[in-house]
Coordinates of C-alpha atoms and ligand atoms in Angstrom, one line a residue:
X1 CA 111.3 -130.5 -46.6
X2 CA 112.8 -128.4 -43.6
X3 CA 109.3 -127.6 -41.4
X4 CA 109.7 -125.9 -37.7
X5 CA 106.8 -127.9 -36.4
X6 CA 108.4 -130.7 -37.0
X7 CA 112.7 -131.2 -37.3
X8 CA 114.6 -130.3 -34.9
X9 CA 116.2 -126.6 -35.5
X10 CA 118.0 -123.2 -34.7
X11 CA 116.6 -119.8 -34.0
X12 CA 118.8 -116.5 -33.6
X13 CA 116.9 -114.1 -30.9
X14 CA 117.3 -110.7 -33.0
X15 CA 116.6 -108.6 -30.0
X16 CA 119.3 -110.3 -27.5
X17 CA 121.5 -111.8 -30.9
X18 CA 121.2 -114.9 -28.8
X19 CA 119.9 -118.7 -30.3
X20 CA 117.8 -121.5 -28.7
X21 CA 117.0 -124.8 -30.0
X22 CA 114.0 -126.5 -30.6
X23 CA 113.2 -129.7 -30.8
X24 CA 109.3 -129.6 -31.6
X25 CA 109.0 -133.8 -31.6
X26 CA 110.6 -134.0 -28.1
X27 CA 106.8 -132.3 -26.9
X28 CA 105.1 -135.8 -27.3
X29 CA 107.0 -137.9 -24.5
X30 CA 105.7 -138.9 -21.6
X31 CA 106.2 -136.4 -17.9
X32 CA 107.3 -138.8 -15.3
X33 CA 108.6 -135.2 -13.2
X34 CA 107.5 -133.3 -10.1
X35 CA 104.5 -131.4 -9.9
X36 CA 103.6 -128.1 -8.6
X37 CA 101.2 -127.7 -7.1
X38 CA 98.5 -125.3 -8.9
X39 CA 97.3 -122.3 -6.7
X40 CA 93.9 -122.6 -6.1
X41 CA 94.3 -120.8 -2.2
X42 CA 91.1 -118.5 -1.9
X43 CA 92.2 -115.1 -0.7
X44 CA 90.6 -112.6 2.1
X45 CA 90.4 -109.6 0.8
X46 CA 91.8 -108.0 3.7
X47 CA 95.1 -110.1 5.3
X48 CA 96.0 -109.0 9.1
X49 CA 98.9 -110.4 8.5
X50 CA 99.8 -109.3 4.5
X51 CA 102.9 -106.6 5.0
X52 CA 101.6 -105.2 1.8
X53 CA 97.8 -105.0 2.3
X54 CA 96.9 -101.5 4.2
X55 CA 96.4 -100.3 7.3
X56 CA 99.3 -103.1 8.0
X57 CA 102.6 -102.5 9.4
X58 CA 105.8 -104.3 6.9
X59 CA 109.1 -106.3 7.9
X60 CA 110.8 -102.9 9.4
X61 CA 108.1 -101.0 11.4
X62 CA 106.5 -98.6 9.1
X63 CA 102.4 -98.5 9.0
X64 CA 101.3 -98.9 5.2
X65 CA 98.1 -96.6 5.0
X66 CA 95.1 -96.9 4.6
X67 CA 95.9 -96.3 0.2
X68 CA 92.0 -97.2 -2.2
X69 CA 94.3 -97.3 -5.4
X70 CA 98.5 -98.0 -6.4
X71 CA 100.8 -97.5 -3.3
X72 CA 104.7 -97.4 -4.0
X73 CA 107.8 -97.4 -1.0
X74 CA 111.2 -98.1 -0.8
X75 CA 111.8 -101.5 -0.8
X76 CA 112.4 -102.3 3.0
X77 CA 115.6 -105.2 2.0
X78 CA 116.6 -103.2 -0.7
X79 CA 118.6 -105.0 -3.2
X80 CA 120.5 -101.4 -4.9
X81 CA 121.6 -98.5 -2.1
X82 CA 121.7 -95.0 -3.2
X83 CA 124.4 -95.1 -0.4
X84 CA 126.7 -97.3 -1.3
X85 CA 130.5 -96.9 -0.8
X86 CA 131.8 -96.0 -4.1
X87 CA 135.3 -98.0 -5.6
X88 CA 136.0 -101.1 -7.3
X89 CA 138.8 -104.5 -7.4
X90 CA 141.3 -106.3 -9.3
X91 CA 143.8 -108.5 -9.4
X92 CA 145.7 -109.0 -13.5
X93 CA 143.5 -107.4 -14.9
X94 CA 140.6 -111.9 -14.3
X95 CA 139.5 -110.8 -11.5
X96 CA 136.9 -107.1 -11.8
X97 CA 134.4 -105.9 -9.4
X98 CA 132.7 -102.5 -9.4
X99 CA 130.7 -100.5 -6.1
X100 CA 127.1 -100.4 -8.0
X101 CA 124.6 -97.9 -6.2
X102 CA 120.3 -97.8 -6.9
X103 CA 117.3 -97.8 -5.7
X104 CA 115.0 -100.2 -5.3
X105 CA 110.7 -99.6 -4.5
X106 CA 107.3 -101.7 -4.6
X107 CA 104.4 -101.4 -6.1
X108 CA 101.0 -102.6 -5.0
X109 CA 98.8 -102.4 -7.5
X110 CA 96.0 -102.6 -5.7
X111 CA 94.8 -102.4 -2.0
X112 CA 93.5 -105.7 -2.5
X113 CA 94.8 -109.0 -1.3
X114 CA 92.8 -111.3 -3.5
X115 CA 93.4 -109.9 -5.8
X116 CA 95.7 -110.3 -9.5
X117 CA 96.0 -107.9 -12.5
X118 CA 93.8 -110.3 -14.7
X119 CA 91.0 -110.0 -11.9
X120 CA 91.2 -105.5 -11.9
X121 CA 89.1 -103.7 -14.0
X122 CA 91.1 -101.5 -16.4
X123 CA 90.8 -98.4 -15.3
X124 CA 92.3 -99.8 -12.2
X125 CA 95.1 -101.2 -14.3
X126 CA 95.8 -98.2 -15.9
X127 CA 96.6 -96.6 -12.9
X128 CA 99.5 -99.2 -12.5
X129 CA 100.4 -98.3 -16.0
X130 CA 101.0 -94.6 -14.8
X131 CA 103.0 -94.9 -11.4
X132 CA 104.4 -96.9 -13.9
X133 CA 105.8 -93.9 -16.1
X134 CA 105.5 -91.1 -13.8
X135 CA 107.6 -93.7 -11.1
X136 CA 110.4 -93.8 -13.9
X137 CA 110.4 -90.5 -15.1
X138 CA 111.2 -90.2 -11.7
X139 CA 114.7 -92.2 -11.2
X140 CA 115.9 -92.1 -14.6
X141 CA 115.8 -88.7 -14.2
X142 CA 118.1 -89.4 -11.2
X143 CA 121.5 -88.5 -12.9
X144 CA 122.5 -91.4 -10.6
X145 CA 120.5 -93.8 -12.3
X146 CA 121.6 -94.2 -16.7
X147 CA 118.6 -98.2 -16.8
X148 CA 114.7 -98.1 -14.7
X149 CA 113.7 -101.9 -14.8
X150 CA 110.5 -102.4 -14.2
X151 CA 108.9 -106.3 -13.4
X152 CA 106.6 -108.6 -11.6
X153 CA 107.1 -111.9 -10.5
X154 CA 104.0 -113.5 -9.5
X155 CA 103.2 -116.8 -8.2
X156 CA 104.9 -118.7 -5.7
X157 CA 106.9 -121.3 -8.2
X158 CA 109.2 -117.3 -9.7
X159 CA 110.3 -116.4 -5.5
X160 CA 107.2 -114.3 -5.4
X161 CA 107.2 -113.6 -1.2
X162 CA 103.6 -112.5 -1.3
X163 CA 100.1 -113.0 -3.1
X164 CA 99.0 -109.6 -2.8
X165 CA 99.5 -108.4 -6.1
X166 CA 102.4 -106.1 -6.1
X167 CA 105.6 -105.3 -8.3
X168 CA 109.0 -104.0 -7.9
X169 CA 111.5 -101.2 -9.5
X170 CA 115.0 -102.2 -9.8
X171 CA 116.8 -98.4 -10.9
X172 CA 120.1 -98.9 -10.7
X173 CA 123.5 -96.7 -12.2
X174 CA 124.8 -99.0 -14.7
X175 CA 123.4 -100.7 -17.8
X176 CA 122.1 -104.6 -16.8
X177 CA 123.0 -107.3 -19.5
X178 CA 119.4 -108.1 -21.2
X179 CA 118.7 -104.4 -21.7
X180 CA 122.1 -103.9 -22.6
X181 CA 122.1 -106.5 -25.3
X182 CA 118.6 -105.2 -26.5
X183 CA 119.9 -102.0 -27.2
X184 CA 123.3 -103.4 -29.5
X185 CA 120.9 -104.9 -31.4
X186 CA 118.5 -102.8 -31.2
X187 CA 120.8 -99.5 -32.3
X188 CA 122.8 -102.3 -35.3
X189 CA 119.4 -102.8 -36.2
X190 CA 118.0 -98.6 -36.2
X191 CA 121.6 -97.7 -37.6
X192 CA 121.0 -99.9 -41.1
X193 CA 117.3 -100.1 -41.6
X194 CA 116.8 -95.8 -40.3
X195 CA 113.5 -97.8 -38.3
X196 CA 113.0 -99.3 -34.8
X197 CA 114.1 -103.4 -34.8
X198 CA 110.6 -104.2 -33.3
X199 CA 108.7 -101.7 -36.0
X200 CA 109.8 -104.0 -38.4
X201 CA 109.6 -107.3 -36.8
X202 CA 106.1 -106.5 -36.6
X203 CA 105.7 -106.0 -39.8
X204 CA 106.1 -109.7 -40.4
X205 CA 104.8 -111.1 -37.4
X206 CA 101.8 -109.0 -38.4
X207 CA 101.7 -110.9 -41.9
X208 CA 102.8 -113.8 -40.3
X209 CA 99.6 -114.9 -38.3
X210 CA 100.1 -117.5 -37.1
X211 CA 102.1 -116.3 -33.8
X212 CA 99.8 -113.5 -32.6
X213 CA 98.2 -114.0 -29.3
X214 CA 95.5 -110.1 -29.6
X215 CA 95.5 -106.4 -30.8
X216 CA 94.3 -103.3 -29.8
X217 CA 94.5 -100.3 -32.1
X218 CA 97.4 -99.3 -29.6
X219 CA 99.3 -103.1 -28.7
X220 CA 99.8 -106.1 -29.8
X221 CA 101.1 -109.5 -27.8
X222 CA 102.7 -112.1 -29.4
X223 CA 104.8 -115.6 -29.1
X224 CA 107.8 -114.1 -30.4
X225 CA 109.7 -116.1 -33.2
X226 CA 112.7 -117.2 -30.6
X227 CA 110.2 -117.8 -27.3
X228 CA 112.1 -120.3 -24.8
X229 CA 109.8 -120.4 -22.3
X230 CA 106.4 -122.3 -23.6
X231 CA 103.8 -119.5 -23.2
X232 CA 106.5 -117.0 -23.2
X233 CA 104.7 -113.0 -25.5
X234 CA 106.2 -110.3 -26.3
X235 CA 103.4 -106.3 -25.8
X236 CA 104.6 -104.4 -28.1
X237 CA 103.5 -100.5 -29.1
X238 CA 102.3 -100.8 -32.9
X239 CA 104.7 -97.2 -32.2
X240 CA 108.3 -96.9 -32.3
X241 CA 108.2 -95.5 -28.4
X242 CA 112.1 -95.7 -26.5
X243 CA 109.7 -95.2 -23.0
X244 CA 106.2 -95.1 -20.9
X245 CA 106.4 -91.3 -21.3
X246 CA 106.0 -91.1 -24.5
X247 CA 102.8 -92.8 -24.7
X248 CA 99.9 -91.6 -24.9
X249 CA 96.9 -91.7 -23.2
X250 CA 94.7 -93.3 -25.3
X251 CA 97.9 -95.6 -25.3
X252 CA 98.8 -96.2 -22.9
X253 CA 94.6 -97.0 -21.8
X254 CA 95.7 -99.7 -24.9
X255 CA 98.5 -100.8 -22.7
X256 CA 96.4 -101.2 -19.3
X257 CA 93.8 -102.8 -22.2
X258 CA 95.7 -105.8 -23.4
X259 CA 97.6 -106.2 -19.5
X260 CA 93.7 -107.4 -19.1
X261 CA 93.4 -108.5 -21.9
X262 CA 96.6 -111.3 -21.6
X263 CA 96.8 -112.0 -18.7
X264 CA 92.8 -113.7 -18.8
X265 CA 94.2 -115.8 -21.1
X266 CA 97.0 -117.0 -19.2
X267 CA 94.9 -117.8 -16.6
X268 CA 92.2 -119.2 -18.5
X269 CA 95.1 -121.6 -20.0
X270 CA 95.6 -124.2 -17.6
X271 CA 92.3 -122.5 -14.8
X272 CA 94.5 -121.7 -11.8
X273 CA 96.2 -118.3 -12.0
X274 CA 99.5 -118.7 -14.4
X275 CA 102.4 -117.2 -12.8
X276 CA 105.0 -115.8 -14.8
X277 CA 107.9 -113.1 -14.3
X278 CA 107.2 -110.3 -16.8
X279 CA 108.9 -106.6 -16.8
X280 CA 109.3 -103.4 -19.2
X281 CA 112.2 -102.5 -21.5
X282 CA 112.4 -99.4 -22.4
X283 CA 115.5 -97.4 -22.8
X284 CA 117.8 -96.5 -20.8
X285 CA 118.1 -93.1 -18.6
X286 CA 121.5 -92.1 -18.9
X287 CA 120.4 -88.7 -21.3
X288 CA 121.5 -89.5 -24.1
X289 CA 117.7 -90.2 -26.5
X290 CA 117.8 -93.6 -27.8
X291 CA 115.9 -93.3 -30.6
X292 CA 117.3 -97.6 -31.7
X293 CA 114.6 -98.4 -29.1
X294 CA 111.0 -99.8 -29.0
X295 CA 110.0 -100.4 -25.8
X296 CA 108.4 -103.5 -25.2
X297 CA 107.6 -106.1 -22.3
X298 CA 108.0 -110.0 -22.0
X299 CA 106.3 -112.4 -19.7
X300 CA 108.9 -115.8 -18.8
X301 CA 106.3 -118.8 -17.4
X302 CA 107.3 -121.6 -16.2
X303 CA 104.0 -124.0 -17.1
X304 CA 104.6 -126.5 -20.4
X305 CA 101.6 -128.8 -20.2
X306 CA 99.6 -128.5 -17.2
X307 CA 99.4 -126.2 -13.8
X308 CA 101.4 -128.7 -12.5
X309 CA 104.6 -129.2 -14.5
X310 CA 106.6 -126.4 -15.0
X311 CA 110.1 -125.8 -17.5
X312 CA 113.6 -126.1 -15.3
X313 CA 115.9 -124.3 -17.2
X314 CA 119.3 -127.2 -17.2
X315 CA 121.4 -129.1 -17.8
X316 CA 122.0 -128.1 -21.5
X317 CA 120.3 -124.4 -21.2
X318 CA 122.4 -124.0 -18.7
X319 CA 125.9 -125.3 -20.6
X320 CA 124.2 -124.4 -24.3
X321 CA 121.8 -122.5 -24.3
X322 CA 117.7 -122.7 -23.6
X323 CA 115.8 -125.1 -25.5
X324 CA 112.5 -125.6 -26.1
X325 CA 109.8 -128.8 -27.0
X326 CA 106.3 -127.2 -27.7
X327 CA 106.6 -124.6 -31.0
X328 CA 105.8 -121.4 -30.3
X329 CA 103.5 -121.5 -33.2
X330 CA 101.5 -123.7 -31.4
X331 CA 101.6 -122.2 -27.8
X332 CA 100.3 -119.2 -29.6
X333 CA 97.4 -121.0 -30.8
X334 CA 96.4 -122.2 -27.8
X335 CA 96.8 -118.7 -25.5
X336 CA 94.5 -117.5 -28.7
X337 CA 91.9 -120.5 -28.2
X338 CA 91.0 -118.6 -24.6
X339 CA 88.6 -116.5 -24.0
X340 CA 88.6 -113.2 -22.0
X341 CA 86.4 -113.1 -19.9
X342 CA 87.8 -115.0 -16.5
X343 CA 87.2 -118.1 -15.7
X344 CA 86.6 -116.9 -11.7
X345 CA 84.5 -115.5 -13.0
X346 CA 82.1 -117.3 -15.3
X347 CA 82.6 -119.6 -12.8
X348 CA 81.1 -116.9 -10.1
Ligands
H2U401 P1 108.5 -110.2 -4.3 O1 108.0 -108.9 -5.6 O2 109.6 -111.1 -4.8 O3 107.7 -110.6 -3.4 O4 109.3 -109.1 -4.0 C1 108.9 -108.5 -2.5 C2 109.3 -107.5 -2.3 O5 109.5 -107.1 -1.5 C3 110.9 -107.9 -2.5 O6 111.5 -107.4 -2.4 C4 109.7 -106.2 0.5 C5 111.4 -107.6 -0.7 O7 112.5 -107.0 0.1 N1 109.2 -106.4 0.7 C6 109.3 -104.9 1.7 O8 110.1 -103.9 1.5 N2 108.8 -104.6 3.0 C7 108.0 -106.4 4.4 O9 107.6 -105.2 4.6 C8 108.3 -106.9 3.0 C9 108.8 -107.4 2.0
ZN402 ZN1 97.5 -108.3 1.0

């Protein structure tokens, strides 16, 4: 009898149209590999050497204002530039290149150097949601911007260069690979069923309940059936909206609440500042309404069984497709068990 919890199988990612391999029995294998140093450093509220703290000088010499809440600026080392020359390159149909233009921004979530999202208040996180919304609206309205990617790298293991709470925005002319795949999958579903793919997916997950992590009036966080990273989650609104600007005030407050509670659970899981790359997926800003698009947030955390053991995508994953050992259902159960009071608050 086939059992999702025990037997090797592959799962379909309905959002991207790709498959992943799940090997539940491998979770028991001994670990003699590399150990990460957990992030236990205590930080000052203001670090004179931090290029994101209020009043400090950045790498390009500009001084940050004495900002009281969030603060957004153009990335001084932007990967995309609005004024890059147009043009392209082609050889025999196989070597192809196109000039790409865009804008990169950095968002400080808080003036406090020592905080992270789970340690901020609901009202402070709501300010972050509002900045994301404004930036999406302004950048997305530009004729030269057809996609706005908002994301956060958290923790040194995710390549984050600075512990000051911050995220980034890369906005560009073309729709990049992941949102392009999701557009295709969501469009196909919407054309067939007249409802968004994630509306129908959420109904199944609410009925099954085994992969749910937390809920509030407007949002649900769950470990997706097709999760590739150990504690990967998807945070999605119950109402099918295509982008942040379509959210009501109560929905934005509820997003802040869900973000806070989810990231607290992450930190509590291994009693550490839990590293991840996370971000929003929203409709392309190409002028079309995109009713097939159902906005959502992905969290991709690398930690596997403790703060010191992380997953790498190597070997089979690089050459074939993603693979995981612990099941999404087991991971969801672990996250469900976590309290929603931050562990630092408990001891402190
Ligand atoms: P991480 O989120 O991966 O740590 O990146 C921080 C960004 O901040 C990075 O893209 C930018 C870097 O280019 N940055 C500035 O814009 N100004 C600075 O003075 C330093 C870093
Ligand atoms: Zn700082």
